[in-house]
Tab-separated table of C-alpha atoms in Angstrom:
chain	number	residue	atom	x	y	z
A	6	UNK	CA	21.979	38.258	22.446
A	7	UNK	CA	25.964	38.139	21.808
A	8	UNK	CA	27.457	35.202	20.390
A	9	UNK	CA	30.678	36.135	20.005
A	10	UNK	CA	32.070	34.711	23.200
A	11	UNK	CA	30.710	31.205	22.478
A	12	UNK	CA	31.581	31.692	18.347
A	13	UNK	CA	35.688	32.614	20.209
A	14	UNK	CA	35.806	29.867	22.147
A	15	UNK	CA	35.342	27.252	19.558
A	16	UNK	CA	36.996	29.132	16.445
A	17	UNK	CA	34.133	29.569	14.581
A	18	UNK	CA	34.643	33.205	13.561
A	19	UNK	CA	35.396	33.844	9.750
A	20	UNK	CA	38.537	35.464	8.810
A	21	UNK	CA	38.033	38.813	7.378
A	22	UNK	CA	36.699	38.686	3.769
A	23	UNK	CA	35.764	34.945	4.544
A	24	UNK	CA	32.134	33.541	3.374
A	25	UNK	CA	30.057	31.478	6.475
A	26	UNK	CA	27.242	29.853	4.623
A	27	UNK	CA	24.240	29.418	6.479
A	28	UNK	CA	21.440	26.482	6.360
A	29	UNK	CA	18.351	28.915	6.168
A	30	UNK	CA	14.947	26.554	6.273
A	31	UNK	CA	12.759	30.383	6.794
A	32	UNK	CA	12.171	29.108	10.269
A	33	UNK	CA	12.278	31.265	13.187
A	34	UNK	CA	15.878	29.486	14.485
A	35	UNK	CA	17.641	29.642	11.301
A	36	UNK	CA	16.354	33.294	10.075
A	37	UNK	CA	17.591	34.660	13.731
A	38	UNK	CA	21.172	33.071	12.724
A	39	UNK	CA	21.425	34.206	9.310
A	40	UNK	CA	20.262	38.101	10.105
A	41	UNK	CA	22.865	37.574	13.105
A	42	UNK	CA	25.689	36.581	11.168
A	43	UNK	CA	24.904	38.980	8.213
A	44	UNK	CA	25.285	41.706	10.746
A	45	UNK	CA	28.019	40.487	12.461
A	46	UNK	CA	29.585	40.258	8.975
A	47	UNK	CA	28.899	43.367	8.175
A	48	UNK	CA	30.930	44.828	11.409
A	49	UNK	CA	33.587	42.350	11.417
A	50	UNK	CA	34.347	42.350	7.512
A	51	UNK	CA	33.169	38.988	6.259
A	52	UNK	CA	29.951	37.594	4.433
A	53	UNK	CA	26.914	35.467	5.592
A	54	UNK	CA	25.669	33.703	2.606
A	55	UNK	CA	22.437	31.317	2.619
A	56	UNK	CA	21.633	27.809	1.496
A	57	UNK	CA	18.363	26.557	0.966
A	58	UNK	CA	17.213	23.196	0.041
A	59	UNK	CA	13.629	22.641	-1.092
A	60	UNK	CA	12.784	18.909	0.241
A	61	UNK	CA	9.694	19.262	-1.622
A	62	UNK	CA	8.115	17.519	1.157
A	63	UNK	CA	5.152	19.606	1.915
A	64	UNK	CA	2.355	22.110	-0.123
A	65	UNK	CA	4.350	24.732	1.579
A	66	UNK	CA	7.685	24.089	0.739
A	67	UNK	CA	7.557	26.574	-2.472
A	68	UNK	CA	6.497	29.358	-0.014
A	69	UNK	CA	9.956	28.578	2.266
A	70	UNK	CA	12.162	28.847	-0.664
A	71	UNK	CA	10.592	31.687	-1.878
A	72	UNK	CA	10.439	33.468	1.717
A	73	UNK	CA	14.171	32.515	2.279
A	74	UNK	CA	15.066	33.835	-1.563
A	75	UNK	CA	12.715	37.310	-0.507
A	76	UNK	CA	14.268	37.799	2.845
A	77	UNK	CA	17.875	37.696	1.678
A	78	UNK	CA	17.066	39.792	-1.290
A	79	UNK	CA	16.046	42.646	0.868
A	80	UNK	CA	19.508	42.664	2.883
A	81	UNK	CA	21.480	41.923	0.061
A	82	UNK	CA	22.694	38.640	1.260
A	83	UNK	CA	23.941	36.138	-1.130
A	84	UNK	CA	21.419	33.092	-1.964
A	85	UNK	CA	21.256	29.488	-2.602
A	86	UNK	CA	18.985	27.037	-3.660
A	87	UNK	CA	18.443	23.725	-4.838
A	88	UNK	CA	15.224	21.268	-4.912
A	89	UNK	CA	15.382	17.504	-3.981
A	90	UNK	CA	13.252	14.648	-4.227
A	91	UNK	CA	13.613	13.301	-0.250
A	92	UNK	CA	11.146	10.981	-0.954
A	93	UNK	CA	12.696	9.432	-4.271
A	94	UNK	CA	16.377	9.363	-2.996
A	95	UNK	CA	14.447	6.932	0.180
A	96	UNK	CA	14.319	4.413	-1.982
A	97	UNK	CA	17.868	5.074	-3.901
A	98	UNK	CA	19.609	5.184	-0.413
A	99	UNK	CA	17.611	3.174	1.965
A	100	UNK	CA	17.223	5.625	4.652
A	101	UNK	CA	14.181	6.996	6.082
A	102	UNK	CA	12.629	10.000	5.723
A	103	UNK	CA	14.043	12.103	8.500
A	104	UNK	CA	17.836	10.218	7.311
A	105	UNK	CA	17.386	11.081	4.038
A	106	UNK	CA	16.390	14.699	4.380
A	107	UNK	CA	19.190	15.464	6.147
A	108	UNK	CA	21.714	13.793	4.234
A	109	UNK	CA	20.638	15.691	1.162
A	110	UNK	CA	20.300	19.341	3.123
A	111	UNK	CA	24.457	18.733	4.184
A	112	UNK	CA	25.498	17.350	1.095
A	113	UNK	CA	23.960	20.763	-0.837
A	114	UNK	CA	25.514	22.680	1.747
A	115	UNK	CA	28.808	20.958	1.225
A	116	UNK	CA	29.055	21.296	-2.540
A	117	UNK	CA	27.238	24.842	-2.038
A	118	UNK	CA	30.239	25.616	0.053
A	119	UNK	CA	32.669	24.092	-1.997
A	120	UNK	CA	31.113	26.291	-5.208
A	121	UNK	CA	31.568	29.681	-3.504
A	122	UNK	CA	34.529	29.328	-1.312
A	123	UNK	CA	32.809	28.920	1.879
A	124	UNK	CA	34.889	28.443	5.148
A	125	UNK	CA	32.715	27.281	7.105
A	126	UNK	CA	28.659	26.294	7.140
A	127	UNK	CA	26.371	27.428	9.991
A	128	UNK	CA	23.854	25.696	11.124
A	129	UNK	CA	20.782	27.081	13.800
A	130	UNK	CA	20.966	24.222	16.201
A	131	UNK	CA	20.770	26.037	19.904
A	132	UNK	CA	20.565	24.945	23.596
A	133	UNK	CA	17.220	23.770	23.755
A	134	UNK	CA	18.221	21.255	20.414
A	135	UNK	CA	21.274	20.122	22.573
A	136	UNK	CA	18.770	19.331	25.194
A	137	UNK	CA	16.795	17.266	23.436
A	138	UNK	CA	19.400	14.910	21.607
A	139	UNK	CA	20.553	13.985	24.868
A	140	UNK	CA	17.463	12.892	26.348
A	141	UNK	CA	16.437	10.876	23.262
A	142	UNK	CA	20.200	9.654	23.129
A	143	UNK	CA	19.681	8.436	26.946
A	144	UNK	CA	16.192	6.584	26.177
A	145	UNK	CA	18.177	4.790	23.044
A	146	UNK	CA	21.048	3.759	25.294
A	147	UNK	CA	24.125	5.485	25.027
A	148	UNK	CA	27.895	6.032	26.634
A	149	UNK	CA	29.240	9.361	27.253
A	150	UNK	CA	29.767	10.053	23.937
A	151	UNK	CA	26.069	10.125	22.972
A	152	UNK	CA	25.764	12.312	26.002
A	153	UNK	CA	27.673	14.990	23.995
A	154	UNK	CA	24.601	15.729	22.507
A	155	UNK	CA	25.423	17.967	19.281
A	156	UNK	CA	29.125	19.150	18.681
A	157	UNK	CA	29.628	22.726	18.335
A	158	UNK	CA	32.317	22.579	15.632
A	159	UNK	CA	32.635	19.544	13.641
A	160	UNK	CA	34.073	18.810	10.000
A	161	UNK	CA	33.020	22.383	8.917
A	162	UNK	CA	29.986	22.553	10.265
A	163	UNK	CA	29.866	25.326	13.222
A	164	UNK	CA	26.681	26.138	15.779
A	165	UNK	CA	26.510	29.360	16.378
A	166	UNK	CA	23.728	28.777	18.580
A	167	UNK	CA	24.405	26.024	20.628
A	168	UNK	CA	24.449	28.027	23.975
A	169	UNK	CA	22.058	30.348	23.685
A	170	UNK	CA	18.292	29.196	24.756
A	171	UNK	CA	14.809	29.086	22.695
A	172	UNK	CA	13.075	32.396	24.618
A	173	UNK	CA	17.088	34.074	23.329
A	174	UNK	CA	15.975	33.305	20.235
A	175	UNK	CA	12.841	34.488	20.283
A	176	UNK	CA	13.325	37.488	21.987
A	177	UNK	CA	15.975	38.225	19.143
A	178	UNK	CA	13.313	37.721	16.457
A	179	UNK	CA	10.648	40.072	17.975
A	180	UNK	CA	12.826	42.901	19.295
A	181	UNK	CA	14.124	43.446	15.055
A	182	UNK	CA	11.326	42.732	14.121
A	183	UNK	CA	11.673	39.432	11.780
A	184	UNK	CA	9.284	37.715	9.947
A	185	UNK	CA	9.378	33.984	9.414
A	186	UNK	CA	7.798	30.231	8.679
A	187	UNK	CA	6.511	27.634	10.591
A	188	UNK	CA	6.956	24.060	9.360
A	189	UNK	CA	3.469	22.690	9.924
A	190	UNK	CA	5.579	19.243	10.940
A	191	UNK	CA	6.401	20.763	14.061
A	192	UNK	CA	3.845	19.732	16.043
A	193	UNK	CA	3.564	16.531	14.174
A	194	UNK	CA	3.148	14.040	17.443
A	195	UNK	CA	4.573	11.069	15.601
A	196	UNK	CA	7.765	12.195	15.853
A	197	UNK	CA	9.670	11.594	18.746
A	198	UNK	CA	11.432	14.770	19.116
A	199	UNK	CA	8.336	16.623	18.996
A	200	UNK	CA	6.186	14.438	21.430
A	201	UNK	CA	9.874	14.971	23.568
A	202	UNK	CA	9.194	18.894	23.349
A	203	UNK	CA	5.368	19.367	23.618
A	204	UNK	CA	4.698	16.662	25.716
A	205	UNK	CA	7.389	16.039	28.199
A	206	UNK	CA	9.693	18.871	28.576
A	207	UNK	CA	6.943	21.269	30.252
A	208	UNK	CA	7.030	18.505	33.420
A	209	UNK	CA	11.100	18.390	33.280
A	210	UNK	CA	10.780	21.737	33.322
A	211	UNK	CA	7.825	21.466	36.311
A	212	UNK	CA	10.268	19.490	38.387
A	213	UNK	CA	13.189	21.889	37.671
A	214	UNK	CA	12.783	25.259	35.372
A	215	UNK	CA	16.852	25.344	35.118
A	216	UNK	CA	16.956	21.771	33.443
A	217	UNK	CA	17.810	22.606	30.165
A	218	UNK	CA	20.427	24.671	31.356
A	219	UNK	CA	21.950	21.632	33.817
A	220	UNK	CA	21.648	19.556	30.985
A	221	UNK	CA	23.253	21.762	28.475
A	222	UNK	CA	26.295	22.097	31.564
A	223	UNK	CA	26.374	17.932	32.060
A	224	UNK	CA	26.777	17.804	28.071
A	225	UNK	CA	29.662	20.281	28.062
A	226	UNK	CA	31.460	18.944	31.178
A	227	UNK	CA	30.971	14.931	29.361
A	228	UNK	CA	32.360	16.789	26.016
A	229	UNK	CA	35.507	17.513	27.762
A	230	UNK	CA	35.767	14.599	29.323
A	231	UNK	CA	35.462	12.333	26.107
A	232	UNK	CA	37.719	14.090	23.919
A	233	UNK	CA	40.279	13.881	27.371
A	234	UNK	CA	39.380	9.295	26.968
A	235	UNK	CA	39.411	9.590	23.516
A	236	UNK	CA	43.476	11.078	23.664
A	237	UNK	CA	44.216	8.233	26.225
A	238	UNK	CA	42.573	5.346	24.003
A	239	UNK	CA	44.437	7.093	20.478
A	240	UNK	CA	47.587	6.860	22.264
A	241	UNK	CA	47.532	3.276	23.263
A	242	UNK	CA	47.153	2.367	19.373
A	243	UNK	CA	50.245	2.496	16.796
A	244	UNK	CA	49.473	5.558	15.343
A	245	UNK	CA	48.607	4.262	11.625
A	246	UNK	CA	47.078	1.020	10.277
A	247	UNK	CA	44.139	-0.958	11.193
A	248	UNK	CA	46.028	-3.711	13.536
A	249	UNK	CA	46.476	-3.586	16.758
A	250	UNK	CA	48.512	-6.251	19.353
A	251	UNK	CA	45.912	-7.753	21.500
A	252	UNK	CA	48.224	-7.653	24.720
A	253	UNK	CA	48.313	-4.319	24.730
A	254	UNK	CA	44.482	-3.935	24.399
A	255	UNK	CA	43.539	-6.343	26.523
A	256	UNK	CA	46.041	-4.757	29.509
A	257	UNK	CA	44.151	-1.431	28.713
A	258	UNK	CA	41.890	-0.192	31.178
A	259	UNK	CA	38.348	-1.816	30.498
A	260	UNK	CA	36.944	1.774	30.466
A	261	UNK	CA	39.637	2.478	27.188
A	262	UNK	CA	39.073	-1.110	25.267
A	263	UNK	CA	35.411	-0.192	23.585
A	264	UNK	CA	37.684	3.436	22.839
A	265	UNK	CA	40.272	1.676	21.563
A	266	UNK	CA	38.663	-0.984	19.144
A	267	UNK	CA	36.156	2.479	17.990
A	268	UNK	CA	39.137	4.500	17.250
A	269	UNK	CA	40.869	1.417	15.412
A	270	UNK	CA	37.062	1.036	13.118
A	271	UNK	CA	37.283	4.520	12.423
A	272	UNK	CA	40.276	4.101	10.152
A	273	UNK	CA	38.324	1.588	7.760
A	274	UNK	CA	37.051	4.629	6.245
A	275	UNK	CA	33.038	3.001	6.652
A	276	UNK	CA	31.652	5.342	9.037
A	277	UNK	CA	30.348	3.610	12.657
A	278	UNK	CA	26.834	3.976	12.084
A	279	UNK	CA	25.588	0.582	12.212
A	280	UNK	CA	28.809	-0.319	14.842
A	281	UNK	CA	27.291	-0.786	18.254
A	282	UNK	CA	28.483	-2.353	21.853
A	283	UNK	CA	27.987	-5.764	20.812
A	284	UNK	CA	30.337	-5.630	18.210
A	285	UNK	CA	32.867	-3.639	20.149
A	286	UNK	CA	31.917	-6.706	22.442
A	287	UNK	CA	32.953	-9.231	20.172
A	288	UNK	CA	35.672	-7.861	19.217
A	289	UNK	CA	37.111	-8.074	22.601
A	290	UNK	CA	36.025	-11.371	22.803
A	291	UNK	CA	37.837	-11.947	19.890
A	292	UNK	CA	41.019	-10.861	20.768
A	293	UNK	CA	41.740	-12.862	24.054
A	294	UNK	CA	41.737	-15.766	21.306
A	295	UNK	CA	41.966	-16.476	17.604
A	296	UNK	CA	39.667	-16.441	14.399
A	297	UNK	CA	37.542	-14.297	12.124
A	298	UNK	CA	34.667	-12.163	12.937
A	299	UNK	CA	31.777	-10.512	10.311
A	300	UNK	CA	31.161	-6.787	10.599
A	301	UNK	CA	28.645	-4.490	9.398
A	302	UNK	CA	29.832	-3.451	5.734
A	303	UNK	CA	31.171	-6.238	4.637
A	304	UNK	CA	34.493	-5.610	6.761
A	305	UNK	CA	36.190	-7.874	9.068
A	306	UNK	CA	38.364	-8.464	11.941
A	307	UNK	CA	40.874	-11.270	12.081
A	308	UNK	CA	42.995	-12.106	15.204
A	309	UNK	CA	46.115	-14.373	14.386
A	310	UNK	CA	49.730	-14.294	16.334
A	311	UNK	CA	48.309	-12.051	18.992
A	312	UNK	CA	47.549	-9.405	16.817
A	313	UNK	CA	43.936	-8.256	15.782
A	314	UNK	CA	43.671	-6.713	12.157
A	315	UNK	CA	40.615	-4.659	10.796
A	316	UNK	CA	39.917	-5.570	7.009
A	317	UNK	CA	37.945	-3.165	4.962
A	318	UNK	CA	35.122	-4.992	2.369
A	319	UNK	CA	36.452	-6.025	-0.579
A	320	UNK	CA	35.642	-4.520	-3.859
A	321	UNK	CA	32.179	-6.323	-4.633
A	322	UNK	CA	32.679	-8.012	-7.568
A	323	UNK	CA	30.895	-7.158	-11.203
A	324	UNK	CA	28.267	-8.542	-11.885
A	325	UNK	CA	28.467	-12.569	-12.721
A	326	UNK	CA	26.523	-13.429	-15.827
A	327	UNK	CA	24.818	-17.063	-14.660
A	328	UNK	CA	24.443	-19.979	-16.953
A	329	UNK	CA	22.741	-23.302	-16.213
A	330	UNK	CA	24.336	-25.413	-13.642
A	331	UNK	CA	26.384	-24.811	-10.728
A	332	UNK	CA	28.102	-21.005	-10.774
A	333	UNK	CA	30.450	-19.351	-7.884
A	334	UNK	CA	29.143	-16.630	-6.010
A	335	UNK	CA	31.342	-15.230	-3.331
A	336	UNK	CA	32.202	-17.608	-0.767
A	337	UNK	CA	29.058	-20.044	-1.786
A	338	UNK	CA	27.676	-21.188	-5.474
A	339	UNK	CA	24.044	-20.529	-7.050
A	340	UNK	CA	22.155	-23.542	-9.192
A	341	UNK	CA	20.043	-22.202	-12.070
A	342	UNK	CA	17.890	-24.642	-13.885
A	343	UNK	CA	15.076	-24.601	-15.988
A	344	UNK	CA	13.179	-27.302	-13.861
A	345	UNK	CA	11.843	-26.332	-10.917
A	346	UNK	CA	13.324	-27.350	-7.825
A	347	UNK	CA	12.278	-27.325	-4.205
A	348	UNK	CA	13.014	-24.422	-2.259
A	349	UNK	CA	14.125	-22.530	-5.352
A	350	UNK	CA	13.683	-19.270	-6.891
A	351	UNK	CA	11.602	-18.605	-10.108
A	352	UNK	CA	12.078	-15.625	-12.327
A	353	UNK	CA	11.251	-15.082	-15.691
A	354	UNK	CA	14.106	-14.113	-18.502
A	355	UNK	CA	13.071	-14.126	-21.790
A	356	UNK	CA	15.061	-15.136	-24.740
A	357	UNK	CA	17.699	-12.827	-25.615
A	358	UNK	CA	18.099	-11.410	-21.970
A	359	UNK	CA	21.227	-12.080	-19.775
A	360	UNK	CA	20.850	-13.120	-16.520
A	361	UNK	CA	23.543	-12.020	-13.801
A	362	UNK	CA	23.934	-12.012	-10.432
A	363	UNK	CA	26.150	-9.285	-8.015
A	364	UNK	CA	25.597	-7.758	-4.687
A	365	UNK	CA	23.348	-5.393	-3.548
A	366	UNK	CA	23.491	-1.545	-3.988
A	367	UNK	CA	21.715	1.281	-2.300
A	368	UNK	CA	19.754	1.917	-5.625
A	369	UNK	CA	18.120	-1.490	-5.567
A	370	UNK	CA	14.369	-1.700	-5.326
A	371	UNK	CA	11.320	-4.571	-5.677
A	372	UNK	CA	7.987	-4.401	-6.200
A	373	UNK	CA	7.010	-8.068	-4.155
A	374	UNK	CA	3.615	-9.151	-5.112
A	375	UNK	CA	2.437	-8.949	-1.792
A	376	UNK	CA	3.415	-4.736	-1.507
A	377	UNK	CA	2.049	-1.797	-2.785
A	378	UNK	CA	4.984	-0.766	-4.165
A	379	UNK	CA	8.765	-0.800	-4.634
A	380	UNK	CA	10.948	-1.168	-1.574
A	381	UNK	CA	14.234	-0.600	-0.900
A	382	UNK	CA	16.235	-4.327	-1.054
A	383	UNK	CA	18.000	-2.747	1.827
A	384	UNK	CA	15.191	-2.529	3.954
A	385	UNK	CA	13.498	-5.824	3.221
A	386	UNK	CA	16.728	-7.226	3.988
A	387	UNK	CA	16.874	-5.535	7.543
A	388	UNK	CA	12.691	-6.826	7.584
A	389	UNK	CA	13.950	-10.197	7.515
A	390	UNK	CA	16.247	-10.126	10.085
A	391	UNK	CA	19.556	-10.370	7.663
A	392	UNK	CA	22.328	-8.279	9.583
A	393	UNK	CA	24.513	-5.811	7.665
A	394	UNK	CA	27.358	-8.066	7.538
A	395	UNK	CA	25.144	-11.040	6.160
A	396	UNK	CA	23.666	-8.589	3.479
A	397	UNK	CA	27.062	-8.316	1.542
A	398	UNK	CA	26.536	-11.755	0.827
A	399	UNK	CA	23.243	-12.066	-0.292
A	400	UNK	CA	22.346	-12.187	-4.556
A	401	UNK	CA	20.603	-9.740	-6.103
A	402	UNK	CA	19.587	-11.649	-9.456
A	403	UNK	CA	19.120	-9.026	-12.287
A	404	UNK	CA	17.700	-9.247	-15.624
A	405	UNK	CA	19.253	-7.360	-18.600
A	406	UNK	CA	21.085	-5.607	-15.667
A	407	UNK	CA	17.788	-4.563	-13.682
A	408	UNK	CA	17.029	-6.211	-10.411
A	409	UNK	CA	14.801	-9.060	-10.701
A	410	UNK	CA	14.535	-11.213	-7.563
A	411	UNK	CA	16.744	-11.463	-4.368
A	412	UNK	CA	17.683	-14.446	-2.571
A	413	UNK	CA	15.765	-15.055	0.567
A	414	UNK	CA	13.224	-12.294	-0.218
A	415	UNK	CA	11.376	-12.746	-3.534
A	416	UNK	CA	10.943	-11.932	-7.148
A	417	UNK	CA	9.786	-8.684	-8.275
A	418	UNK	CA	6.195	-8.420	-9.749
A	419	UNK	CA	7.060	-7.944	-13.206
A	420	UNK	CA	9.744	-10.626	-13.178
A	421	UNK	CA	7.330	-13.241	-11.694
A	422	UNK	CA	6.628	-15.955	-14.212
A	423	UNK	CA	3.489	-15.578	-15.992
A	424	UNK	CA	2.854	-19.405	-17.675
A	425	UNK	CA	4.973	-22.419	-17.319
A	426	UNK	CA	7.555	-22.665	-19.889
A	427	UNK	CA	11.352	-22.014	-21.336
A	428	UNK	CA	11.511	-18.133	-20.293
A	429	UNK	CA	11.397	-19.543	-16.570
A	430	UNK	CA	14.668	-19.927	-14.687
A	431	UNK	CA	14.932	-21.810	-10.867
A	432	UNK	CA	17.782	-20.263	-8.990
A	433	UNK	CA	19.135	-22.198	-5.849
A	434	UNK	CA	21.997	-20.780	-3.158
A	435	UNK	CA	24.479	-22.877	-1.574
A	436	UNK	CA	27.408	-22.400	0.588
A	437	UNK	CA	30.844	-23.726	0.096
């Protein structure tokens, strides 16, 4: 197995004396990497370090860390490790599982990274990885570039692997001889990756035994070709700010417009994560004519004079401490009284306790009386149909600071008022 052509083409080789940080799990992908690299280092004058995160998602995950921590030890390769609470930080960031985990495995390796002077971070996604994003990105519904699959160098992050094939891999592993760990979630069916790989890859691969490797070559020839769009879109747009004249979108080629209006989002600084073709859709729309349209984050676009201008969120305010009677609340006004009212919300704030009112943040978290537990207010948000746009709008009521009720989803359990009386407050929303 030689990766240096592939690690050449894409720049991913360190300088000499550099540090490439690996993502070790103690799987069989990423221990093949890091013993790669840490010999390559060794004949090419730079160091493989490793970074481990403990999810502490499984009764095995102790016995990873400690592999990972045993098998650098032996080679004399340079270890790190940290422990996170996936499932805690769910709730504190509103993300699922899978989201969450990897969020906190790149942000150790970041800072990791950062700590030891650290060029570059390796990760063990390979060919057969590739594969599978861009199946799963096809049955989502994707354009070309979710056909990309996996990038081989992006913000730091290189992939080693990315051409070379599982049996490479394996091959590697049994011809030096290297012990690893299996994650038990591998064959885990709810997952759609795995039911992907066990499941329906073996027909693909009935129909065709070189599909991975067509697949991998239709990935790389789209790559090419979307960077190639992605220059003619950039250069149709002034080359800073978020506004561009609508004429000249609208005369682009319909294939560039989406490209266009995608590049102009990504200078809002939000990420495009919850962007998808029907707002690049509306946007269009918007700009053959004139007004204001909502976007996910609290941003906006507003098309006046033939130009169309991108607004970042504002600031959300700090939190409003509420008194009886009518108070403002972004663009609308909330009603707290002490006598119920229809349609209203009820919380209880006892006597010497401030009552306030500000927008949601990714922290937030209510126990209703109809769940088990505590929920993320993001996600009962998204349950009720309230779009990321809307959301920015939405009060979350708080009591002494803590979040008590939201409106349009309910009062937390141990805000809910016990016995009719003066601790009791009834909270209606209006709009302006």
């Amino acid at each position: 197995m030689d990766l240096t052509p592939w690690m050449e083409r894409w720049h991913m080789l360190p300088q000499q004396g550099g540090i490439v940080l690996c993502g070790v799990s103690g799987g069989r992908d990423s221990i093949c990497l890091l013993d790669y690299l840490h010999r390559l280092g060794q004949r090419r004058g730079f160091t493989a370090a490793a970074g481990h995160l403990n999810h502490l998602m499984r009764p095995t995950a102790q016995r990873d860390e400690d592999f990972v921590r045993a098998f650098c030890a032996e080679r004399g390769i340079p270890f790190y490790t940290e422990k996170a609470d996936v499932y805690g930080l769910c709730g504190t960031w509103g993300l699922t599982v899978e989201e969450t985990g990897r969020r906190a495995r790149y942000d150790f390796l970041r800072r990791t990274a950062a700590a030891v002077g650290a060029e570059r971070i390796a990760t063990a996604h390979h060919r057969d990885d590739l594969v599978e994003t861009v199946l799963l990105q096809l049955l989502r519904g994707t354009g070309p570039q979710g056909l990309t699959g996996i990038p081989p160098v992006r913000d730091g992050i290189i992939r080693p692997l990315l051409d070379t094939p599982r049996r490479d891999i394996e091959q590697y592993i049994e011809e030096n001889g290297l012990a690893y760990v299996t994650d038990e979630t591998n064959g885990d069916l709810h997952y759609a990756r795995n039911r992907l790989r066990l499941e329906v890859w073996p027909m693909l691969e009935g129909i065709n035994p070189e599909a991975a490797a067509h697949i991998a070559r239709t990935a790389d020839i789209l790559r090419r070709e979307n960077a190639y769009l992605d220059e003619q879109a950039a250069a149709r747009l002034p080359e800073a700010g978020r506004a561009v004249d609508c004429g000249a979108l609208l005369a682009a080629p319909e294939a560039l417009r989406p490209r266009m209006l995608r590049l102009l989002l990504e200078r809002l600084g939000t990420g495009r994560k919850d962007v998808g073709a029907v707002h690049l859709a509306a946007l269009e729309r918007l700009a053959a004519g004139e007004g204001v349209l909502a976007l996910p984050g609290g941003a906006e676009a507003v098309c006046r004079d033939g130009v169309l201008t991108l607004r970042p969120a504002a600031a959300p305010p700090e939190e409003t401490v509420l008194r009886e009677g009518e108070n403002p609340f972004g663009g609308g006004w909330l009603l707290v009284s002490r006598t119920p009212m229809e349609g209203g919300l009820a919380l209880r704030c006892g006597p010497g306790q401030v009552l306030t009112a500000r927008r949601w943040r990714r922290d937030d978290r209510l126990a209703l009386a109809e769940s088990r537990g505590a929920r993320s207010v993001k996600r009962l948000l998204a349950e009720r149909g309230v779009t990321p746009e809307k959301r920015e709008t939405i009060p979350v009521l708080c009591v002494d600071g803590a979040a008590a009720a939201v409106w349009g989803v309910g009062t937390d359990r141990s805000f809910l008022p016990e016995v009719s009386g003066e601790n009791i407050y009834y909270i209606i929303m209006g709009e302006n």
